[in-house]
Tab-separated table of C-alpha atoms in Angstrom:
chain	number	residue	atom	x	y	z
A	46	UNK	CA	5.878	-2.151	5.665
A	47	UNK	CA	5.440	-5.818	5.586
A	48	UNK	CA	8.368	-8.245	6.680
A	49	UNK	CA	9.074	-11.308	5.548
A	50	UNK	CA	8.054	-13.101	8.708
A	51	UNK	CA	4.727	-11.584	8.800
A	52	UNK	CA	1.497	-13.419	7.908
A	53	UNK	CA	-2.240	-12.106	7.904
A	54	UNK	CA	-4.040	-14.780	9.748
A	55	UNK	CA	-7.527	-13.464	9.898
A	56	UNK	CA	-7.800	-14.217	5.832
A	57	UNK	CA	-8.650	-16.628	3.186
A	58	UNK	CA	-6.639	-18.265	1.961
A	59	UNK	CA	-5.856	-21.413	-0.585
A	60	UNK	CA	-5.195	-24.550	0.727
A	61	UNK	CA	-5.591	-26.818	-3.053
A	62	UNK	CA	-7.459	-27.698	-5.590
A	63	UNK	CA	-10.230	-29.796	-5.100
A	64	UNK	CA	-8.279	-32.638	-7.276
A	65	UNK	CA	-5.817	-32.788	-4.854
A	66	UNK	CA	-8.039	-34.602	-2.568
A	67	UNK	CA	-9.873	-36.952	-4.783
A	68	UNK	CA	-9.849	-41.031	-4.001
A	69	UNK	CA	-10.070	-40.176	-0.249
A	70	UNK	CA	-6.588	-38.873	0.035
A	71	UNK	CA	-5.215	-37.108	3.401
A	72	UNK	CA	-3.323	-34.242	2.038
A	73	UNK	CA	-0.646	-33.033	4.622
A	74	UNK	CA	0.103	-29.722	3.994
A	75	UNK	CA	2.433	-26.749	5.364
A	76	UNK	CA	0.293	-23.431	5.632
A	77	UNK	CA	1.565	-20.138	7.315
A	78	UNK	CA	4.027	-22.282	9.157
A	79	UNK	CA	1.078	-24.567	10.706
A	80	UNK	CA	0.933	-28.084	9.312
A	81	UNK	CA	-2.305	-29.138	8.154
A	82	UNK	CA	-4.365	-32.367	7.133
A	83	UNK	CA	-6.915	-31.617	4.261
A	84	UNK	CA	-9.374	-34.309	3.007
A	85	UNK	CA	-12.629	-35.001	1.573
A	86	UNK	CA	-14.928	-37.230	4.074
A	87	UNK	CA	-17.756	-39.386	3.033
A	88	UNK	CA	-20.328	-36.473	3.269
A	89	UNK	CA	-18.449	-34.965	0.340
A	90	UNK	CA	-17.240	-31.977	2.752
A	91	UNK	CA	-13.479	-30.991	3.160
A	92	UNK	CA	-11.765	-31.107	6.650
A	93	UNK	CA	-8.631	-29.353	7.886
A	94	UNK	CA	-7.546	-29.954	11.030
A	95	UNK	CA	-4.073	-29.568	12.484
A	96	UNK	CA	-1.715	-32.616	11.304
A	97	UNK	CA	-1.193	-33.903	15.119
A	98	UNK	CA	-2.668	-36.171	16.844
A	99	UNK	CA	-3.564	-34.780	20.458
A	100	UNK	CA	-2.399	-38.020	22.340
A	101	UNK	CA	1.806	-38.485	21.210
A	102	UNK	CA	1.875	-36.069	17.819
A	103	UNK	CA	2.180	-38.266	15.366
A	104	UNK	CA	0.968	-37.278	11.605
A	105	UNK	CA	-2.587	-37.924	11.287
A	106	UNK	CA	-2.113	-37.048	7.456
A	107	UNK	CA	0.153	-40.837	8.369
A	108	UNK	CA	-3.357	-42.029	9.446
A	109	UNK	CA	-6.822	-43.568	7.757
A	110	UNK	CA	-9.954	-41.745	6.928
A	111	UNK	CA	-13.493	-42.964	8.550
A	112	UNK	CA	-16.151	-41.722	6.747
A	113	UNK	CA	-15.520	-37.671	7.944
A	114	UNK	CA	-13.006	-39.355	10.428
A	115	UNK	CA	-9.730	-39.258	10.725
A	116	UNK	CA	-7.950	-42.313	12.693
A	117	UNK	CA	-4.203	-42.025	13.886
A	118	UNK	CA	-2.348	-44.648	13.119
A	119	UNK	CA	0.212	-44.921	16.473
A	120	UNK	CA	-2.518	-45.682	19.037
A	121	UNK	CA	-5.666	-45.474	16.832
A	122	UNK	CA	-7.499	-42.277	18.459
A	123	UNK	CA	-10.111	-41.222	16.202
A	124	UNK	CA	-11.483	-37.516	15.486
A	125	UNK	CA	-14.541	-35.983	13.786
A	126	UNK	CA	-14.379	-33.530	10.995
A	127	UNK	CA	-14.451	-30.666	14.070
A	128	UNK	CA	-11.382	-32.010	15.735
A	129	UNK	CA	-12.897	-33.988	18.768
A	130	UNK	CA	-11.723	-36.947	19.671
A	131	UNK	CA	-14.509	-39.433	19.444
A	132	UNK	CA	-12.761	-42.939	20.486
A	133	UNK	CA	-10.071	-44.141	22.160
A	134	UNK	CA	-9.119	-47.865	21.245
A	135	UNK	CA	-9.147	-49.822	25.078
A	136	UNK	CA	-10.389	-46.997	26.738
A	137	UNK	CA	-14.139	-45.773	27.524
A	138	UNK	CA	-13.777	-42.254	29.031
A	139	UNK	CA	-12.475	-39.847	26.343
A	140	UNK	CA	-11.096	-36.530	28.377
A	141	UNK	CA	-13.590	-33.600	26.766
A	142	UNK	CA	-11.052	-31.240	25.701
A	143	UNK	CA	-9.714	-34.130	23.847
A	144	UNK	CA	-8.899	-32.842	20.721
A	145	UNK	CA	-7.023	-31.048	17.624
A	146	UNK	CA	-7.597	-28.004	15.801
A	147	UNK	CA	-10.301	-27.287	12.768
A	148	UNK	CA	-9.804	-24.958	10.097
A	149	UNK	CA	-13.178	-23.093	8.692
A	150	UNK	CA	-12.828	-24.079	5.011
A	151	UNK	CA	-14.400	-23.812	2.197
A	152	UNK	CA	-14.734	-25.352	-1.678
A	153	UNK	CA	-15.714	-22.947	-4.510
A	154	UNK	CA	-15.112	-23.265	-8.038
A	155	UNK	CA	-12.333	-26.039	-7.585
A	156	UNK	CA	-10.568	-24.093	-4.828
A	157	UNK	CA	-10.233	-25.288	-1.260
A	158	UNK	CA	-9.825	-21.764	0.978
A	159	UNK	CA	-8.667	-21.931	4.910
A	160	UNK	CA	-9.351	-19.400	7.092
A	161	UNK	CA	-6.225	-19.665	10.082
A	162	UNK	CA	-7.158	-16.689	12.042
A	163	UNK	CA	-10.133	-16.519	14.456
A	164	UNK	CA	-12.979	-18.763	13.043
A	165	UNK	CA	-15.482	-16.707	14.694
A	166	UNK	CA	-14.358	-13.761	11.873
A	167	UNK	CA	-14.136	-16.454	9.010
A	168	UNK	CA	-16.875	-15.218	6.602
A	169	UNK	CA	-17.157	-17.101	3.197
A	170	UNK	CA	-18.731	-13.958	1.798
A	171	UNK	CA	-15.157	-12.233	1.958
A	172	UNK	CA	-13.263	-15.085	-0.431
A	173	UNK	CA	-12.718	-13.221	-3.614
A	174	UNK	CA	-14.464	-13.910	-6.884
A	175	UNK	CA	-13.153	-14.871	-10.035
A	176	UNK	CA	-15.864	-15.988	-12.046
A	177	UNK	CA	-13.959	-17.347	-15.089
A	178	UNK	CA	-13.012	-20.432	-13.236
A	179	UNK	CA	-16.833	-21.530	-13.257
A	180	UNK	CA	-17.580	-19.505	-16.774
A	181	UNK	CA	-18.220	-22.167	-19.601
A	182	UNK	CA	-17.148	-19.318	-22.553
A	183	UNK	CA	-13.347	-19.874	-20.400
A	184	UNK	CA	-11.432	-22.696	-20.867
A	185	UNK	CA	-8.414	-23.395	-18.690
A	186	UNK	CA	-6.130	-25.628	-16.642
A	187	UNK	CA	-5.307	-25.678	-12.928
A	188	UNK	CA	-1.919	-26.145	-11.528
A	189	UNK	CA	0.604	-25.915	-8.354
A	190	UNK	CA	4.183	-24.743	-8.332
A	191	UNK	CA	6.373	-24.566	-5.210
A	192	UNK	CA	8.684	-21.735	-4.348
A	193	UNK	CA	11.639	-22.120	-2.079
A	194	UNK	CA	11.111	-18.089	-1.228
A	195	UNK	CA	8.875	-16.075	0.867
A	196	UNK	CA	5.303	-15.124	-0.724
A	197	UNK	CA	5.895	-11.404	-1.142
A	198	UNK	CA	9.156	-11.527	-3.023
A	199	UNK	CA	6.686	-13.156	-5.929
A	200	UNK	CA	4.431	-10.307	-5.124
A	201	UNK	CA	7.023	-7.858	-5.860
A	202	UNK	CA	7.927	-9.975	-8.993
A	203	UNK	CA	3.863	-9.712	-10.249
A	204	UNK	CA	4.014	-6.106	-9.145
A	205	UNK	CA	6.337	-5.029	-12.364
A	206	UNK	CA	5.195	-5.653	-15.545
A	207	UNK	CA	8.693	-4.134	-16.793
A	208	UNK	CA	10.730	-7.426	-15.763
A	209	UNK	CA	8.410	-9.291	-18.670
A	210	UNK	CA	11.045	-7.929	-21.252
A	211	UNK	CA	14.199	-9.033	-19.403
A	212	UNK	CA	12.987	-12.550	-17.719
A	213	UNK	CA	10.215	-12.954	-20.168
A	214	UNK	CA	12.030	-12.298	-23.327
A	215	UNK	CA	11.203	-15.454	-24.986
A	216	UNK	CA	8.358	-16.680	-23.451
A	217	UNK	CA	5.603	-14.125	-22.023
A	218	UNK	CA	7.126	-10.831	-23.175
A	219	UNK	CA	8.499	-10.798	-26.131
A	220	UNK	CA	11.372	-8.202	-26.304
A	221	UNK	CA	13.283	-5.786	-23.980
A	222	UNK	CA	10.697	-2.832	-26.410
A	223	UNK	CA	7.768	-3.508	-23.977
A	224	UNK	CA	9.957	-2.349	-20.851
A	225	UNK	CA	11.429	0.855	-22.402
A	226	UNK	CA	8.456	1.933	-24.386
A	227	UNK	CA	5.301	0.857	-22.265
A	228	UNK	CA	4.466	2.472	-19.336
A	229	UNK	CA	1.502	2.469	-16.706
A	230	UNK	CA	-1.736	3.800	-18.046
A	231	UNK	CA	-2.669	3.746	-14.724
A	232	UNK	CA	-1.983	2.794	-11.134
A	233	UNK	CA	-4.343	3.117	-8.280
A	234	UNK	CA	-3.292	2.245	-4.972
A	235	UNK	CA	-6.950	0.764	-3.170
A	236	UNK	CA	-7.207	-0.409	0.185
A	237	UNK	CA	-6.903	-4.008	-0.046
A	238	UNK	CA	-3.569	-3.852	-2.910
A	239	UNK	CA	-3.812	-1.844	-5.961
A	240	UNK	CA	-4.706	-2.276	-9.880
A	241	UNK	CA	-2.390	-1.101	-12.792
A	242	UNK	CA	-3.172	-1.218	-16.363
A	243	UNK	CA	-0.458	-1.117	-19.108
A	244	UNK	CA	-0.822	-0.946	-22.646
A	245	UNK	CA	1.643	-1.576	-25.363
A	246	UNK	CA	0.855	-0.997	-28.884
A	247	UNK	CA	2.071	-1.597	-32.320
A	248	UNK	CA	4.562	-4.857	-31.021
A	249	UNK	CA	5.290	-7.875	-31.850
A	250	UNK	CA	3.106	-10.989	-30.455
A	251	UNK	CA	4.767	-12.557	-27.652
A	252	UNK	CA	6.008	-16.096	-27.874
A	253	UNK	CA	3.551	-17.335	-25.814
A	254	UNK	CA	0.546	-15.937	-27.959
A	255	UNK	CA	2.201	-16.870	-31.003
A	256	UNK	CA	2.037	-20.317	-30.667
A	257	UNK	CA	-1.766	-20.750	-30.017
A	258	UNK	CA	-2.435	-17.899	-32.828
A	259	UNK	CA	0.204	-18.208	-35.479
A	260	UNK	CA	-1.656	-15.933	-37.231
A	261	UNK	CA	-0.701	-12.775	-34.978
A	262	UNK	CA	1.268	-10.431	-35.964
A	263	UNK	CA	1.625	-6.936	-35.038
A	264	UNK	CA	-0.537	-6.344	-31.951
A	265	UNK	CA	-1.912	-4.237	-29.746
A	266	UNK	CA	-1.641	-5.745	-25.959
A	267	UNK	CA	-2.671	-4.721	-23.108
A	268	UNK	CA	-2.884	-5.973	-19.330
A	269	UNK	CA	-5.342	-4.833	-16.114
A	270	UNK	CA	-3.442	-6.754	-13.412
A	271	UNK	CA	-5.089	-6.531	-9.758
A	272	UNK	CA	-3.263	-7.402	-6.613
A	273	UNK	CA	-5.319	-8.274	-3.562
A	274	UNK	CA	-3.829	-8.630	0.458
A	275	UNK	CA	-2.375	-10.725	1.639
A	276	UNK	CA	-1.220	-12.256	-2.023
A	277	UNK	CA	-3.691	-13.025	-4.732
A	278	UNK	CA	-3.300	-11.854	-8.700
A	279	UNK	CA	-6.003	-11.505	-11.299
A	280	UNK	CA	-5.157	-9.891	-14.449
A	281	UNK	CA	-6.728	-9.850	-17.776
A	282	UNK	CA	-5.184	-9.247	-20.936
A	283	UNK	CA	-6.354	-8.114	-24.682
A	284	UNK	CA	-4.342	-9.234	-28.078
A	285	UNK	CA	-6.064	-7.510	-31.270
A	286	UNK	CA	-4.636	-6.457	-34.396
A	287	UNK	CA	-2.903	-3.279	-34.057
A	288	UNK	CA	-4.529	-0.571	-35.507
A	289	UNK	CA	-7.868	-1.812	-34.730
A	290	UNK	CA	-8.924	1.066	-32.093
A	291	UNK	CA	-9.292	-1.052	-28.481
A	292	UNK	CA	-7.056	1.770	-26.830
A	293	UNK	CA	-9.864	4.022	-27.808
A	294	UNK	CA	-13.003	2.278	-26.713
A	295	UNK	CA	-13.950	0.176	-29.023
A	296	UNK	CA	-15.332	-3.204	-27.847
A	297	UNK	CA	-13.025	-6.061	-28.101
A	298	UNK	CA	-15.979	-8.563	-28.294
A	299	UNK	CA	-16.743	-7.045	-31.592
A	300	UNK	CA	-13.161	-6.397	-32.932
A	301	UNK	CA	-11.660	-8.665	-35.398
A	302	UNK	CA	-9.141	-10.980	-34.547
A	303	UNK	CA	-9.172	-9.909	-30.591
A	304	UNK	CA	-8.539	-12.490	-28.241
A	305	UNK	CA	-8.541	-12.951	-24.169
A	306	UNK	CA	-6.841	-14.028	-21.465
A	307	UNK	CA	-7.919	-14.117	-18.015
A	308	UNK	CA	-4.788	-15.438	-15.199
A	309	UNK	CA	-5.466	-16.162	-11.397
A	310	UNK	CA	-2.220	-16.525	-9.137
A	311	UNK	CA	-2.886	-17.136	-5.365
A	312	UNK	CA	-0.066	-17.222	-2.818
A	313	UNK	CA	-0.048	-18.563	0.150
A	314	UNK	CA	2.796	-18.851	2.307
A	315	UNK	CA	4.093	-22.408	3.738
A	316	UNK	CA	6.971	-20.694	5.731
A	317	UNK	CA	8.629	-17.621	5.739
A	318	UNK	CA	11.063	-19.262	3.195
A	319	UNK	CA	8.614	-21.077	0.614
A	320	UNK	CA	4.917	-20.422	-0.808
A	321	UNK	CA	2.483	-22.813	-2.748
A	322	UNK	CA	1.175	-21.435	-5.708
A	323	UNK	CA	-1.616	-21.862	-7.177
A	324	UNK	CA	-2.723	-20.786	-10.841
A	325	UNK	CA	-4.675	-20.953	-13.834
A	326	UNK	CA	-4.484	-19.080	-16.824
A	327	UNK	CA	-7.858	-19.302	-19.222
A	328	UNK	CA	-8.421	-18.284	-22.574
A	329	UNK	CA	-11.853	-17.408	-24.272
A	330	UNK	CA	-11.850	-18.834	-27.760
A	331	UNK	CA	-11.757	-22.360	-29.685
A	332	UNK	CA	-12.882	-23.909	-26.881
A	333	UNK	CA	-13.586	-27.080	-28.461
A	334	UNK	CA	-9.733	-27.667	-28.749
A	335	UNK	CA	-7.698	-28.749	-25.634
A	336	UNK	CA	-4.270	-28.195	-26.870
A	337	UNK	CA	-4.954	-24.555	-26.628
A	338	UNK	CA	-5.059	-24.739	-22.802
A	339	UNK	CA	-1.951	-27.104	-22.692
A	340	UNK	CA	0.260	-25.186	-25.160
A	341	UNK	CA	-0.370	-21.420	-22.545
A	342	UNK	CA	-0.255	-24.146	-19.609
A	343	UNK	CA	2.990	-25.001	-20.613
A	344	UNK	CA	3.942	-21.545	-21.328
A	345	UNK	CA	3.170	-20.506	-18.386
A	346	UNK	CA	5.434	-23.062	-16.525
A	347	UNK	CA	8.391	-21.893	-18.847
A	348	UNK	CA	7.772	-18.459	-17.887
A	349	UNK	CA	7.083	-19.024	-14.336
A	350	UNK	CA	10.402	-21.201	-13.751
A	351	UNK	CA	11.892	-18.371	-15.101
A	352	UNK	CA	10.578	-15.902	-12.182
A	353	UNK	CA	11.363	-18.942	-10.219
A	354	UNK	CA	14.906	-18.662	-10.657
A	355	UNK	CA	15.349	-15.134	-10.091
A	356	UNK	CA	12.977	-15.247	-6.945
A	357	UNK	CA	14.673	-18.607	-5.173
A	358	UNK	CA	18.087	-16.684	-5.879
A	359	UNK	CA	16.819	-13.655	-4.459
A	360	UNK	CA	15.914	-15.556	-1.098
A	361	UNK	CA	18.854	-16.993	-0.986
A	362	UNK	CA	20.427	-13.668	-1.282
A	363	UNK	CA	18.779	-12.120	1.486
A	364	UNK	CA	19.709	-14.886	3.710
A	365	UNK	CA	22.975	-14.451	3.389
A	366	UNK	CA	23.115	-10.992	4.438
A	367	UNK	CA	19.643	-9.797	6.604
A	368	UNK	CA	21.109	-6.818	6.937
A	369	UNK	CA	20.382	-5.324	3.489
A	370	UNK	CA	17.945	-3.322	1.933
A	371	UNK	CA	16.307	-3.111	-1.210
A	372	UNK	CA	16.567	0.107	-2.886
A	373	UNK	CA	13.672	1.354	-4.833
A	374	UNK	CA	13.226	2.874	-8.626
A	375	UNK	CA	9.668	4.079	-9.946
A	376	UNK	CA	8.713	1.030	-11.037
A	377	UNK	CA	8.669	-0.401	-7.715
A	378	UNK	CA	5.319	1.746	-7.080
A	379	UNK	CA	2.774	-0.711	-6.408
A	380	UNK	CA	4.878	-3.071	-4.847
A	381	UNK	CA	5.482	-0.668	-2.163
A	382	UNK	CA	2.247	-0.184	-1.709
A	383	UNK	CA	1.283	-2.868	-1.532
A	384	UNK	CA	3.468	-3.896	1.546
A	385	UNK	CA	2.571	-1.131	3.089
A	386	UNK	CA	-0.783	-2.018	3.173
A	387	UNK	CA	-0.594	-5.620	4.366
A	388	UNK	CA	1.923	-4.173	7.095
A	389	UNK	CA	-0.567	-1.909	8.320
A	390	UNK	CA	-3.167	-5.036	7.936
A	391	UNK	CA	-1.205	-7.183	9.986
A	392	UNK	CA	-0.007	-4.496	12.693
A	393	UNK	CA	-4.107	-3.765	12.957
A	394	UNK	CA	-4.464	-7.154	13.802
A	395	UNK	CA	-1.844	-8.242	16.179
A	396	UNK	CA	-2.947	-4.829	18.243
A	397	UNK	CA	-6.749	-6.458	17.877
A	398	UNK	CA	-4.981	-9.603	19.385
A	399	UNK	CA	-2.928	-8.093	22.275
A	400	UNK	CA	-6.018	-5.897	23.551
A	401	UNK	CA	-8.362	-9.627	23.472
């Protein structure tokens, strides 16, 4: 099973939204305990490199951007968007190992991935989809939260759609009901995390849904939440009028009164101890009217510094005492798995390192 210290290196992951790095701006950035520069050179293409200079380690996020350059601002050495160093103020000969690390990145739809591992293996074709970001029937807006905890305790915390009714209780769930009464329709553990769907009919809208659709009233909810290694969420979720058949097939396209949600969550760990998150949550009608995507933005946030409090306390917890262990109840089902699975990802790939 996966510790807390462990990171998957050979992997995509998010580095920050495109917006981040508008105007020119060197980003510096903390990812899997490495610290990074990001920024967006004249050529419109992003550039990662390590965030010190090869010469007396200062921060070259500190520095100035030339065109793809980056210039350090102690001595002045300057390196290209690959990392070598290209000038040396005063002096001709520039040693040709002179240089810092590159990260393999890549933009797509608003997201800046990193690939840390071996850039040899870093194949854009393996970044995961989610095509609502770039879908013009999906309307939504990105944001960035910071957790003072390790990545997988909010993996555990996305894991368990029961906690909704006790964390959640006025804000994305709605009452302690949808714990007792709902269960799993179905959970499949899959080789890269797992998928669960839950269903819970006949309730009452959640807070969160009731104040974009004041109209709702009893509804029938339900949620397909999947979990990808090493730590991205994508879940979509269903509100019609109860009664109206979706449990049985019909198409919620063509029921009255149904409306969507799709949410993307991606992880990605700054230390063992904290994790940037990034996250949009998009919804699929009246389009035309922006405070729609505030009001569930803002909902979100609510509900999210809610996990937030539980999750920083829980780190804090284990700190104190390394020695103890988490017990486990059934609902704890696909976050096991899902630990398992990165452990067994990770242990692959350190083995892959030791016999290089």
């Amino acid at each position: 099973m996966a510790s807390v210290g462990a990171f998957l290196l050979n992997s995509w992951y998010v580095a920050a939204w495109d917006h981040e790095l508008a105007g020119g701006k060197l980003l510096a950035r903390t990812l899997l305990e490495k610290p990074v520069v990001l920024y967006k050179g004249d050529s419109g293409n992003v550039v990662a490199l390590d965030d010190r200079c090869a010469h007396r380690g200062a921060r070259l996020s500190n520095g100035r951007r030339e065109g793809d350059c980056v210039r350090c601002m102690y001595h002045g050495l300057k390196f290209d968007a690959s990392g070598k160093c290209v000038q040396i103020p005063g002096q001709d000969n520039i040693p040709p190992r002179l240089g810092v690390r590159s990260y393999p990145v890549v933009t797509r739809d608003r997201l800046v991935w990193i690939w840390p591992g071996d850039p040899a293996l870093a194949d854009p074709a393996k970044i995961l989809d989610f095509p609502y970001l770039r879908d013009q029937n999906w309307r939504g807006r990105p944001d960035y939260m910071h957790y003072k905890a390790n990545f997988l305790l909010i993996v555990d915390n996305l894991s368990d759609f029961a906690h909704l009714a006790f964390v959640h209780t006025k804000t994305l769930g709605g009452s302690e009901e949808y714990a007792y009464k709902s269960k799993p329709t179905a959970i499949e553990r899959l080789e890269d995390g797992f998928r669960v769907e839950r269903w819970h009919m006949d309730a009452d809208a959640p807070p969160f849904h009731k104040k974009v659709s004041p109209e709702a009233a009893r509804v029938d909810r339900r949620n397909v939440a999947r979990m990808y290694v090493p730590g991205i969420f994508f879940m979509e979720t269903l509100f019609v009028p109860a009664g109206t058949g979706a449990r049985e097939g019909n198409d919620p396209g063509h029921l009255p009164g149904a409306k969507q949600y799709r949410n993307c969550q991606f992880f990605t760990p700054e230390t063992s101890r904290s994790t940037h998150f990034f996250w949009d949550y998009l919804h699929d009608y009246d389009l035309h009217d922006p405070a729609i995507a505030q009001s569930l933005n803002e909902s979100m946030i609510a509900g999210f510094l809610e996990d937030k409090f539980i999750i920083e306390g829980q780190q804090e917890v284990l700190d104190a005492d390394p020695n103890f262990k988490m017990s486990g109840i059934a609902a704890d089902a696909p976050l096991a798995h899902f630990r398992r699975t990165l452990g067994k990802m990770i242990d692959a790939e350190r083995e892959q390192v030791a016999a290089a």
